[in-house]
DNA sequence: ATATAAATTTAGACAAATCTAAAAATATGT
DNA sequence: ACATATTTTTAGATTTGTCTAAATTTATAT
C-alpha cells in the first residue's frame, strides 16, 4: 500500500462512518483536497485491489478488506496521538498533523508495543475510540451537549470538531474531557446554554454545544 | 524534501564518512540498490538544490547544507532506534528497518521531545553517536578489537557491521556493549583471539574481532 | 601509448499520482 | 417532462523517480 492509497481508504472510511451506503466522488475529492478526476482514477485502482466497491457514477464504499485496512490505519493514527500527548507532552491541538505521518509507518510489532507502552488506551485525546488489533471498534454512548435537557448532568467525553481553533478555544476556557457539565438554562433566542462546568458557570453558544460530546450521568 | 531525496543524502553521508572527498555514482547506486543512471539523475537534482557538489564523472559530495540535512536524518534515525530499544523492548537487530521509516517523519517538536523522553542519549543501540540538534557529532575514541594487543583490557563500545546476522551472533554469545574484553592470546595462524569477556573465556575469529569496536582502559 | 575494461552519462521509456478541459451521465426545478 | 445544472468520467498532459540500452568518458594493463 502506498501512502496515497492509504489516505484514500481512510477518507472513504471517515466519510462513510454513519451507515452511509456509498460516498460520492466529489466528497472524497473535497476531503482529500484533490480533484474529482484524481479520485476516479484511484477508485478504479482500489477497486482492482478489492478494497472498495466502485460503480461508475454511483459512488464508492469500502469492502470488508478495505474496512479492515482503514481500521488499522485509524488505530495507528489514534495510538500515536495518545503517545504524543501522554509521553511527549503535545497538546491535543498539535497531534493530528504528526499522527497523519506516523499512521503510515508499517510495523506490527511497533504498534503492539506502543499499545502496551500506553497501557492499551481505549480513546484518543479527542475522545475517539481506538480500534482494537482485530478491528473491533466500540461505539461510545454519547450525545451532543446541545441535545441535553435543562438540569441534566453529564461528563464531557469528546469533540465533534477537532480543529485547532476549537480545541484552543476549549483550552482557553478550561473545558477538558472528563469535566462534568450541568445545563442550567437554555436561551430560547439563540439556543445558547448556561452551564456549570466543574461548578464553574459558563455561557456556551449553540455552535460550541453542538461540537461537544457528553455522556449523561 | 522527498523520502527519496533524503535517502540519497543519507547514502552519500554514510559513504563519505571517513574524510573521502567524493563518492562514486556506482557506490551510491549499490548502497541504495538502484541503478547508476538513477543516481546520475538524482545528483543533478540535488545539485540544483545546493545539497551536493556534483561534477560529471567526478563523483559527488555533500555541501554544508547537505551535510546538515544528513545529520538531522541520522539524528532522527538513531533517536528512534534508542526509543525502540529502551521504550518498546525491541532488540538491537530489529530496530533498523523501522527506524528507516521513522527517520523521515517531519516534526522538530517531535524529535526534541523524543530526545528529552530518552534523556538525551549520546549513542544509539549499536554504539553510533547521535548528532546533536545543532549538527555536532562527537567522534568516540575507539578501535577495532582486532587491533588490540595481547593483555590489553577494553570495553566494548560499538559494532562496525550492524547486520542482523552479526548482532544475533553477539546476542547468542552474550557479548554486549559495555562488556569488558581482555585479549589473552592471538593465534598466529588465523589471527583469531582468545579473550575474556566479563571474565568468561571465548575464542573469537578475526572476522568477529574486526567488527567489534572497543575502547582501551 | 593505446587497446580494452570499467564507470558514468544520456536518451528514451514507463508507472504512479496528479492535473485541466472536454464529454458524458445523473439530478433538479418548474 | 425536459431544459438546465451538477456531478462524474474520460482523454491527454505533467512531474517524480525509476529503468534499459546505447553512447561517452575515464581508468587500467601491458
Short mmCIF file of C-alpha atoms (C1' of nucleotides) in Angstrom, two decimals:
data_model
loop_
_atom_site.label_atom_id
_atom_site.label_comp_id
_atom_site.label_asym_id
_atom_site.label_seq_id
_atom_site.Cartn_x
_atom_site.Cartn_y
_atom_site.Cartn_z
CA UNK A 1 0.00 0.00 0.00
CA UNK A 2 1.23 3.46 -0.89
CA UNK A 3 0.60 6.42 1.40
CA UNK A 4 -1.76 7.81 -1.17
CA UNK A 5 -3.83 4.64 -1.33
CA UNK A 6 -4.00 4.52 2.45
CA UNK A 7 -5.16 8.11 2.59
CA UNK A 8 -7.99 7.44 0.15
CA UNK A 9 -9.09 4.39 2.14
CA UNK A 10 -9.07 6.45 5.32
CA UNK A 11 -11.06 9.26 3.70
CA UNK A 12 -13.74 6.86 2.50
CA UNK A 13 -13.89 5.33 5.96
CA UNK A 14 -14.40 8.68 7.67
CA UNK A 15 -17.00 9.85 5.16
CA UNK A 16 -18.95 6.62 5.37
CA UNK A 17 -18.94 6.39 9.13
CA UNK A 18 -22.64 6.80 9.81
CA UNK A 19 -24.05 3.87 7.93
CA UNK A 20 -23.87 5.64 4.59
CA UNK A 21 -24.00 3.14 1.73
CA UNK A 22 -21.71 4.90 -0.69
CA UNK A 23 -19.81 8.17 -0.68
CA UNK A 24 -19.56 10.47 -3.69
CA UNK A 25 -16.52 11.14 -5.79
CA UNK A 26 -16.80 14.84 -5.04
CA UNK A 27 -16.94 14.34 -1.28
CA UNK A 28 -13.79 12.23 -1.36
CA UNK A 29 -12.08 14.85 -3.50
CA UNK A 30 -13.04 17.58 -1.07
CA UNK A 31 -11.96 15.58 1.99
CA UNK A 32 -8.58 14.93 0.42
CA UNK A 33 -8.08 18.28 -1.27
CA UNK A 34 -7.70 16.70 -4.68
CA UNK A 35 -9.73 16.87 -7.87
CA UNK A 36 -12.64 14.55 -8.62
CA UNK A 37 -10.81 13.16 -11.64
CA UNK A 38 -7.98 12.03 -9.39
CA UNK A 39 -10.48 10.27 -7.18
CA UNK A 40 -12.00 8.44 -10.13
CA UNK A 41 -8.57 7.19 -11.15
CA UNK A 42 -7.78 5.98 -7.66
CA UNK A 43 -11.16 4.32 -7.18
CA UNK A 44 -10.51 2.19 -10.24
CA UNK A 45 -7.21 1.15 -8.79
CA UNK A 46 -8.54 0.40 -5.31
CA UNK A 47 -11.45 -1.47 -6.86
CA UNK A 48 -8.96 -3.66 -8.77
CA UNK A 49 -7.30 -4.41 -5.47
CA UNK A 50 -10.58 -5.44 -3.87
CA UNK A 51 -10.51 -2.64 -1.30
CA UNK A 52 -13.58 -0.70 -2.45
CA UNK A 53 -16.88 -1.30 -4.19
CA UNK A 54 -16.98 1.16 -7.03
CA UNK A 55 -19.62 1.59 -9.69
CA UNK A 56 -19.30 4.42 -12.18
CA UNK A 57 -21.41 7.43 -11.21
CA UNK A 58 -22.74 5.51 -8.17
CA UNK A 59 -20.20 6.38 -5.52
CA UNK A 60 -17.85 4.17 -3.57
CA UNK A 61 -17.80 2.16 -0.34
CA UNK A 62 -15.24 0.03 1.45
CA UNK A 63 -15.19 -3.74 1.07
CA UNK A 64 -14.60 -5.80 4.20
CA UNK A 65 -10.93 -5.93 3.25
CA UNK A 66 -10.89 -2.15 2.82
CA UNK A 67 -12.64 -1.63 6.14
CA UNK A 68 -10.09 -3.73 7.96
CA UNK A 69 -7.29 -1.75 6.37
CA UNK A 70 -8.99 1.54 7.27
CA UNK A 71 -9.40 0.43 10.88
CA UNK A 72 -5.74 -0.47 11.14
CA UNK A 73 -4.75 2.96 9.88
CA UNK A 74 -7.15 4.70 12.27
CA UNK A 75 -5.80 2.53 15.09
CA UNK A 76 -2.27 3.63 14.32
CA UNK A 77 -3.27 7.27 14.00
CA UNK A 78 -5.06 7.34 17.34
CA UNK A 79 -2.43 5.37 19.24
CA UNK A 80 0.23 7.77 18.02
CA UNK A 81 -1.94 10.69 19.15
CA UNK A 82 -2.11 9.21 22.64
CA UNK A 83 1.65 8.71 22.60
CA UNK A 84 2.28 12.30 21.60
CA UNK A 85 0.06 13.66 24.35
CA UNK A 86 0.95 11.24 27.13
CA UNK A 87 4.63 10.70 26.53
CA UNK A 88 5.79 13.78 24.64
CA UNK A 89 3.62 16.49 26.17
CA UNK A 90 1.94 17.54 22.96
CA UNK A 91 -1.34 19.37 23.38
CA UNK A 92 -4.41 17.90 21.73
CA UNK A 93 -4.42 20.51 19.00
CA UNK A 94 -0.88 19.63 17.89
CA UNK A 95 -1.16 15.89 17.43
CA UNK A 96 -3.14 15.50 14.25
CA UNK A 97 -0.54 16.69 11.76
CA UNK A 98 2.21 14.48 13.14
CA UNK A 99 -0.09 11.47 13.52
CA UNK A 100 -1.02 11.86 9.84
CA UNK A 101 2.59 11.00 9.09
CA UNK A 102 3.10 8.36 11.76
CA UNK A 103 -0.03 6.42 10.81
CA UNK A 104 1.71 5.17 7.67
CA UNK A 105 4.63 3.55 9.48
CA UNK A 106 4.49 -0.13 8.78
CA UNK A 107 5.40 -2.46 11.65
CA UNK A 108 3.01 -4.67 13.57
CA UNK A 109 5.43 -5.08 16.43
CA UNK A 110 5.83 -1.32 16.71
CA UNK A 111 2.10 -0.78 17.11
CA UNK A 112 1.59 -3.67 19.53
CA UNK A 113 4.41 -2.47 21.72
CA UNK A 114 3.25 1.13 21.53
CA UNK A 115 -0.22 -0.02 22.61
CA UNK A 116 1.40 -1.78 25.56
CA UNK A 117 3.56 1.21 26.49
CA UNK A 118 0.45 3.37 26.60
CA UNK A 119 -1.40 0.78 28.66
CA UNK A 120 -3.92 -0.18 26.00
CA UNK A 121 -5.83 3.09 25.79
CA UNK A 122 -9.44 2.95 24.62
CA UNK A 123 -9.78 6.53 23.44
CA UNK A 124 -7.58 9.08 21.76
CA UNK A 125 -7.02 12.62 23.10
CA UNK A 126 -10.18 13.85 21.34
CA UNK A 127 -12.33 11.09 22.81
CA UNK A 128 -12.48 8.99 19.67
CA UNK A 129 -12.31 5.23 20.18
CA UNK A 130 -9.17 3.32 19.21
CA UNK A 131 -9.93 0.24 17.11
CA UNK A 132 -8.63 -2.98 18.63
CA UNK A 133 -5.98 -5.03 16.89
CA UNK A 134 -8.68 -7.30 15.47
CA UNK A 135 -10.55 -4.32 14.05
CA UNK A 136 -13.23 -4.09 16.70
CA UNK A 137 -14.23 -0.55 17.49
CA UNK A 138 -16.56 0.27 20.29
CA UNK A 139 -19.19 2.93 19.87
CA UNK A 140 -19.29 5.00 22.99
CA UNK A 141 -22.75 6.03 24.04
CA UNK A 142 -22.58 9.78 23.83
CA UNK A 143 -24.63 12.71 22.64
CA UNK A 144 -24.09 16.31 21.76
CA UNK A 145 -24.23 18.78 24.61
CA UNK A 146 -26.70 20.77 22.53
CA UNK A 147 -29.19 17.94 22.89
CA UNK A 148 -29.10 17.73 26.66
CA UNK A 149 -32.09 18.93 28.69
CA UNK A 150 -32.18 21.56 31.36
CA UNK A 151 -30.78 20.35 34.65
CA UNK A 152 -29.13 17.33 33.08
CA UNK A 153 -25.68 16.43 34.33
CA UNK A 154 -23.08 14.85 32.08
CA UNK A 155 -19.40 14.24 31.54
CA UNK A 156 -17.57 15.66 28.58
CA UNK A 157 -16.26 12.69 26.57
CA UNK A 158 -15.28 14.02 23.16
CA UNK A 159 -15.29 16.67 20.49
CA UNK A 160 -17.04 16.55 17.15
CA UNK A 161 -14.94 19.29 15.58
CA UNK A 162 -11.29 18.66 16.33
CA UNK A 163 -9.93 21.69 14.54
CA UNK A 164 -7.08 23.57 16.14
CA UNK A 165 -9.35 26.61 16.55
CA UNK A 166 -11.99 24.74 18.51
CA UNK A 167 -9.53 22.83 20.67
CA UNK A 168 -7.68 26.02 21.55
CA UNK A 169 -10.97 27.65 22.46
CA UNK A 170 -11.70 24.80 24.85
CA UNK A 171 -8.24 25.02 26.40
CA UNK A 172 -8.56 28.75 26.86
CA UNK A 173 -11.85 28.24 28.65
CA UNK A 174 -10.58 25.32 30.68
CA UNK A 175 -13.00 22.84 29.22
CA UNK A 176 -11.48 19.38 29.05
CA UNK A 177 -12.54 15.78 28.58
CA UNK A 178 -13.68 14.31 31.87
CA UNK A 179 -15.21 17.58 33.11
CA UNK A 180 -18.74 17.42 34.46
CA UNK A 181 -21.24 19.71 32.76
CA UNK A 182 -24.64 20.64 34.12
CA UNK A 183 -27.08 22.51 31.90
CA UNK A 184 -28.67 25.30 33.93
CA UNK A 185 -30.61 27.23 31.33
CA UNK A 186 -31.22 27.28 27.61
CA UNK A 187 -31.63 30.65 25.87
CA UNK A 188 -34.62 30.36 23.57
CA UNK A 189 -33.34 33.15 21.38
CA UNK A 190 -30.08 31.59 20.15
CA UNK A 191 -30.06 28.16 21.76
CA UNK A 192 -27.02 29.05 23.77
CA UNK A 193 -26.53 27.28 27.08
CA UNK A 194 -25.84 28.44 30.58
CA UNK A 195 -23.90 25.62 32.15
CA UNK A 196 -21.80 24.71 35.15
CA UNK A 197 -18.51 23.18 34.15
CA UNK A 198 -16.93 21.61 37.20
CA UNK A 199 -19.12 24.02 39.18
CA UNK A 200 -17.83 26.98 37.17
CA UNK A 201 -20.62 28.95 35.45
CA UNK A 202 -20.19 29.40 31.69
CA UNK A 203 -22.23 30.58 28.76
CA UNK A 204 -21.77 28.44 25.63
CA UNK A 205 -23.02 29.28 22.16
CA UNK A 206 -25.10 26.72 20.27
CA UNK A 207 -22.13 26.17 17.94
CA UNK A 208 -19.91 25.18 20.85
CA UNK A 209 -22.57 22.99 22.40
CA UNK A 210 -23.16 21.16 19.15
CA UNK A 211 -19.50 20.21 18.89
CA UNK A 212 -19.05 18.77 22.36
CA UNK A 213 -19.92 15.17 23.07
CA UNK A 214 -21.11 14.32 26.56
CA UNK A 215 -22.35 11.27 28.41
CA UNK A 216 -25.30 11.53 30.73
CA UNK A 217 -24.80 10.65 34.40
CA UNK B 1 12.40 17.02 0.69
CA UNK B 2 11.01 13.74 -0.60
CA UNK B 3 11.86 10.44 1.08
CA UNK B 4 13.91 9.53 -1.94
CA UNK B 5 15.97 12.70 -1.81
CA UNK B 6 16.57 12.18 1.89
CA UNK B 7 17.72 8.62 1.29
CA UNK B 8 20.24 9.72 -1.31
CA UNK B 9 21.60 12.40 1.00
CA UNK B 10 21.93 9.85 3.78
CA UNK B 11 23.68 7.36 1.49
CA UNK B 12 26.24 9.94 0.39
CA UNK B 13 26.80 10.88 4.02
CA UNK B 14 27.47 7.31 5.09
CA UNK B 15 29.73 6.58 2.14
CA UNK B 16 31.74 9.74 2.65
CA UNK B 17 32.18 9.35 6.38
CA UNK B 18 35.94 8.86 6.54
CA UNK B 19 37.14 12.07 5.01
CA UNK B 20 36.57 10.89 1.46
CA UNK B 21 36.40 13.81 -0.92
CA UNK B 22 33.80 12.44 -3.31
CA UNK B 23 31.88 9.20 -3.61
CA UNK B 24 31.26 7.43 -6.89
CA UNK B 25 27.98 7.10 -8.72
CA UNK B 26 28.28 3.33 -8.61
CA UNK B 27 28.86 3.20 -4.87
CA UNK B 28 25.77 5.29 -4.24
CA UNK B 29 23.79 3.05 -6.57
CA UNK B 30 24.98 -0.04 -4.75
CA UNK B 31 24.27 1.42 -1.31
CA UNK B 32 20.74 2.31 -2.36
CA UNK B 33 20.01 -0.72 -4.51
CA UNK B 34 19.27 1.41 -7.56
CA UNK B 35 20.93 1.78 -10.94
CA UNK B 36 23.78 4.20 -11.62
CA UNK B 37 21.65 6.06 -14.12
CA UNK B 38 19.07 6.78 -11.43
CA UNK B 39 21.84 8.15 -9.24
CA UNK B 40 23.04 10.46 -12.00
CA UNK B 41 19.53 11.84 -12.41
CA UNK B 42 19.15 12.44 -8.71
CA UNK B 43 22.59 14.02 -8.36
CA UNK B 44 21.62 16.62 -10.93
CA UNK B 45 18.53 17.40 -8.95
CA UNK B 46 20.26 17.57 -5.57
CA UNK B 47 22.98 19.69 -7.12
CA UNK B 48 20.33 22.14 -8.36
CA UNK B 49 19.06 22.34 -4.79
CA UNK B 50 22.50 23.09 -3.45
CA UNK B 51 22.72 19.93 -1.37
CA UNK B 52 25.60 18.22 -3.19
CA UNK B 53 28.68 19.11 -5.18
CA UNK B 54 28.44 17.16 -8.37
CA UNK B 55 30.75 17.18 -11.36
CA UNK B 56 30.10 14.78 -14.20
CA UNK B 57 32.28 11.66 -13.99
CA UNK B 58 33.96 13.05 -10.86
CA UNK B 59 31.72 11.75 -8.10
CA UNK B 60 29.66 13.63 -5.57
CA UNK B 61 29.99 15.06 -2.07
CA UNK B 62 27.68 16.87 0.31
CA UNK B 63 27.64 20.64 0.56
CA UNK B 64 27.44 22.16 4.03
CA UNK B 65 23.68 22.42 3.56
CA UNK B 66 23.56 18.77 2.54
CA UNK B 67 25.68 17.71 5.48
CA UNK B 68 23.38 19.46 7.92
CA UNK B 69 20.40 17.75 6.35
CA UNK B 70 22.14 14.37 6.51
CA UNK B 71 22.98 14.87 10.16
CA UNK B 72 19.39 15.69 11.00
CA UNK B 73 18.23 12.50 9.31
CA UNK B 74 20.87 10.43 11.09
CA UNK B 75 19.90 12.08 14.36
CA UNK B 76 16.28 11.10 13.84
CA UNK B 77 17.20 7.56 12.82
CA UNK B 78 19.36 6.97 15.87
CA UNK B 79 16.99 8.57 18.35
CA UNK B 80 14.18 6.37 17.08
CA UNK B 81 16.44 3.35 17.46
CA UNK B 82 17.03 4.22 21.09
CA UNK B 83 13.31 4.68 21.57
CA UNK B 84 12.54 1.29 20.08
CA UNK B 85 15.04 -0.47 22.30
CA UNK B 86 14.51 1.45 25.52
CA UNK B 87 10.79 2.05 25.44
CA UNK B 88 9.39 -0.67 23.23
CA UNK B 89 11.69 -3.60 24.04
CA UNK B 90 12.96 -4.09 20.52
CA UNK B 91 16.24 -5.93 20.24
CA UNK B 92 19.13 -4.18 18.52
CA UNK B 93 18.79 -6.31 15.41
CA UNK B 94 15.15 -5.29 14.88
CA UNK B 95 15.41 -1.52 15.01
CA UNK B 96 17.00 -0.59 11.73
CA UNK B 97 14.12 -1.38 9.40
CA UNK B 98 11.57 0.55 11.44
CA UNK B 99 13.94 3.46 12.03
CA UNK B 100 14.41 3.70 8.26
CA UNK B 101 10.76 4.64 8.08
CA UNK B 102 10.59 6.80 11.18
CA UNK B 103 13.60 8.90 10.21
CA UNK B 104 11.52 10.64 7.55
CA UNK B 105 8.84 11.90 9.92
CA UNK B 106 8.95 15.65 9.83
CA UNK B 107 8.42 17.47 13.12
CA UNK B 108 11.03 19.36 15.08
CA UNK B 109 8.96 19.27 18.23
CA UNK B 110 8.57 15.52 17.93
CA UNK B 111 12.31 14.95 17.82
CA UNK B 112 13.13 17.42 20.57
CA UNK B 113 10.56 15.84 22.85
CA UNK B 114 11.67 12.34 21.96
CA UNK B 115 15.23 13.32 22.80
CA UNK B 116 14.01 14.55 26.16
CA UNK B 117 11.92 11.44 26.83
CA UNK B 118 15.01 9.32 26.23
CA UNK B 119 17.12 11.54 28.46
CA UNK B 120 19.32 12.96 25.71
CA UNK B 121 21.16 9.78 24.75
CA UNK B 122 24.60 10.14 23.19
CA UNK B 123 24.78 6.80 21.41
CA UNK B 124 22.35 4.53 19.61
CA UNK B 125 21.94 0.81 20.41
CA UNK B 126 24.86 -0.08 18.11
CA UNK B 127 27.19 2.42 19.74
CA UNK B 128 26.98 5.02 16.99
CA UNK B 129 26.92 8.64 18.14
CA UNK B 130 23.70 10.65 17.88
CA UNK B 131 24.24 14.04 16.23
CA UNK B 132 23.16 16.96 18.41
CA UNK B 133 20.35 19.25 17.35
CA UNK B 134 22.90 21.73 16.01
CA UNK B 135 24.55 19.04 13.90
CA UNK B 136 27.53 18.42 16.15
CA UNK B 137 28.58 14.82 16.23
CA UNK B 138 31.24 13.56 18.55
CA UNK B 139 33.75 11.03 17.38
CA UNK B 140 34.20 8.45 20.07
CA UNK B 141 37.76 7.31 20.51
CA UNK B 142 37.52 3.64 19.71
CA UNK B 143 39.39 0.97 17.81
CA UNK B 144 38.70 -2.44 16.42
CA UNK B 145 39.17 -5.33 18.81
CA UNK B 146 41.33 -6.93 16.13
CA UNK B 147 43.87 -4.16 16.63
CA UNK B 148 44.27 -4.60 20.36
CA UNK B 149 47.46 -6.06 21.78
CA UNK B 150 47.87 -9.09 23.96
CA UNK B 151 46.90 -8.46 27.56
CA UNK B 152 45.08 -5.24 26.72
CA UNK B 153 41.79 -4.60 28.51
CA UNK B 154 38.98 -2.70 26.89
CA UNK B 155 35.26 -2.04 26.91
CA UNK B 156 33.06 -2.97 24.00
CA UNK B 157 31.54 0.27 22.67
CA UNK B 158 30.14 -0.49 19.24
CA UNK B 159 29.79 -2.67 16.18
CA UNK B 160 31.14 -1.99 12.71
CA UNK B 161 28.83 -4.45 10.99
CA UNK B 162 25.30 -3.98 12.28
CA UNK B 163 23.71 -6.68 10.19
CA UNK B 164 21.05 -8.84 11.78
CA UNK B 165 23.32 -11.87 11.43
CA UNK B 166 26.21 -10.32 13.34
CA UNK B 167 24.03 -8.82 16.06
CA UNK B 168 22.28 -12.14 16.61
CA UNK B 169 25.64 -13.85 16.86
CA UNK B 170 26.69 -11.43 19.57
CA UNK B 171 23.43 -11.94 21.46
CA UNK B 172 23.77 -15.69 21.28
CA UNK B 173 27.25 -15.45 22.71
CA UNK B 174 26.26 -12.91 25.33
CA UNK B 175 28.52 -10.21 24.01
CA UNK B 176 27.01 -6.78 24.61
CA UNK B 177 28.06 -3.14 24.59
CA UNK B 178 29.61 -2.22 27.90
CA UNK B 179 31.24 -5.62 28.41
CA UNK B 180 34.94 -5.65 29.32
CA UNK B 181 37.18 -7.61 27.00
CA UNK B 182 40.70 -8.73 27.74
CA UNK B 183 42.85 -10.18 24.97
CA UNK B 184 44.64 -13.26 26.29
CA UNK B 185 46.23 -14.71 23.22
CA UNK B 186 46.38 -14.15 19.48
CA UNK B 187 46.55 -17.18 17.19
CA UNK B 188 49.25 -16.51 14.62
CA UNK B 189 47.66 -18.91 12.18
CA UNK B 190 44.30 -17.21 11.61
CA UNK B 191 44.52 -14.05 13.74
CA UNK B 192 41.74 -15.31 15.94
CA UNK B 193 41.67 -14.10 19.54
CA UNK B 194 41.40 -15.81 22.87
CA UNK B 195 39.68 -13.30 25.10
CA UNK B 196 37.97 -12.93 28.44
CA UNK B 197 34.60 -11.28 28.11
CA UNK B 198 33.40 -10.24 31.54
CA UNK B 199 35.81 -12.94 32.81
CA UNK B 200 34.25 -15.56 30.54
CA UNK B 201 36.79 -17.18 28.18
CA UNK B 202 35.90 -17.02 24.49
CA UNK B 203 37.56 -17.65 21.16
CA UNK B 204 36.73 -15.05 18.52
CA UNK B 205 37.55 -15.30 14.83
CA UNK B 206 39.40 -12.46 13.14
CA UNK B 207 36.18 -11.56 11.30
CA UNK B 208 34.34 -11.09 14.59
CA UNK B 209 37.19 -9.15 16.15
CA UNK B 210 37.39 -6.81 13.20
CA UNK B 211 33.75 -5.87 13.54
CA UNK B 212 33.74 -5.02 17.23
CA UNK B 213 34.74 -1.57 18.41
CA UNK B 214 36.35 -1.29 21.81
CA UNK B 215 37.82 1.43 23.96
CA UNK B 216 41.03 0.83 25.82
CA UNK B 217 41.00 1.07 29.59
"C1'" DA C 1 50.75 4.63 -25.59
"C1'" DT C 2 46.94 2.55 -26.79
"C1'" DA C 3 43.59 -1.11 -26.66
"C1'" DT C 4 40.40 -2.76 -23.60
"C1'" DA C 5 37.70 -2.64 -19.48
"C1'" DA C 6 35.05 -0.21 -16.24
"C1'" DA C 7 32.38 3.59 -14.82
"C1'" DT C 8 29.26 7.12 -15.93
"C1'" DT C 9 26.01 9.67 -18.52
"C1'" DT C 10 22.43 10.27 -21.99
"C1'" DA C 11 18.28 9.18 -24.39
"C1'" DG C 12 14.08 7.39 -24.29
"C1'" DA C 13 10.50 4.70 -21.90
"C1'" DC C 14 7.40 3.60 -18.02
"C1'" DA C 15 4.42 3.64 -13.73
"C1'" DA C 16 2.24 6.37 -10.14
"C1'" DA C 17 -0.32 10.17 -8.88
"C1'" DT C 18 -1.79 14.20 -10.06
"C1'" DC C 19 -3.94 17.98 -13.06
"C1'" DT C 20 -7.05 20.58 -16.82
"C1'" DA C 21 -10.50 20.63 -20.16
"C1'" DA C 22 -14.00 18.36 -22.54
"C1'" DA C 23 -17.51 14.84 -22.74
"C1'" DA C 24 -20.95 12.06 -20.66
"C1'" DA C 25 -24.17 10.76 -17.14
"C1'" DT C 26 -27.20 11.95 -13.49
"C1'" DA C 27 -30.03 15.09 -10.74
"C1'" DT C 28 -33.17 19.01 -10.25
"C1'" DG C 29 -36.72 22.55 -10.70
"C1'" DT C 30 -40.64 24.23 -12.51
"C1'" DA D 1 -41.08 16.06 -18.77
"C1'" DC D 2 -37.49 18.32 -20.24
"C1'" DA D 3 -34.12 22.02 -20.08
"C1'" DT D 4 -30.51 23.15 -17.20
"C1'" DA D 5 -27.32 22.45 -13.55
"C1'" DT D 6 -24.38 19.39 -11.21
"C1'" DT D 7 -21.59 15.51 -10.84
"C1'" DT D 8 -18.60 12.28 -12.68
"C1'" DT D 9 -15.70 10.31 -16.04
"C1'" DT D 10 -12.51 10.38 -19.92
"C1'" DA D 11 -8.65 11.93 -22.56
"C1'" DG D 12 -4.47 13.74 -22.60
"C1'" DA D 13 -0.65 16.16 -20.21
"C1'" DT D 14 2.80 16.70 -16.30
"C1'" DT D 15 6.05 15.51 -12.52
"C1'" DT D 16 8.82 12.30 -9.93
"C1'" DG D 17 11.59 8.53 -9.65
"C1'" DT D 18 12.82 4.73 -11.78
"C1'" DC D 19 14.56 1.61 -15.59
"C1'" DT D 20 17.21 -0.31 -20.05
"C1'" DA D 21 20.22 0.21 -23.71
"C1'" DA D 22 23.41 2.87 -26.08
"C1'" DA D 23 26.95 6.33 -26.06
"C1'" DT D 24 30.64 8.55 -23.85
"C1'" DT D 25 34.27 9.29 -20.62
"C1'" DT D 26 37.77 7.65 -17.54
"C1'" DA D 27 40.81 4.02 -15.77
"C1'" DT D 28 43.92 0.12 -16.44
"C1'" DA D 29 47.20 -3.14 -18.16
"C1'" DT D 30 50.66 -4.47 -20.93
#
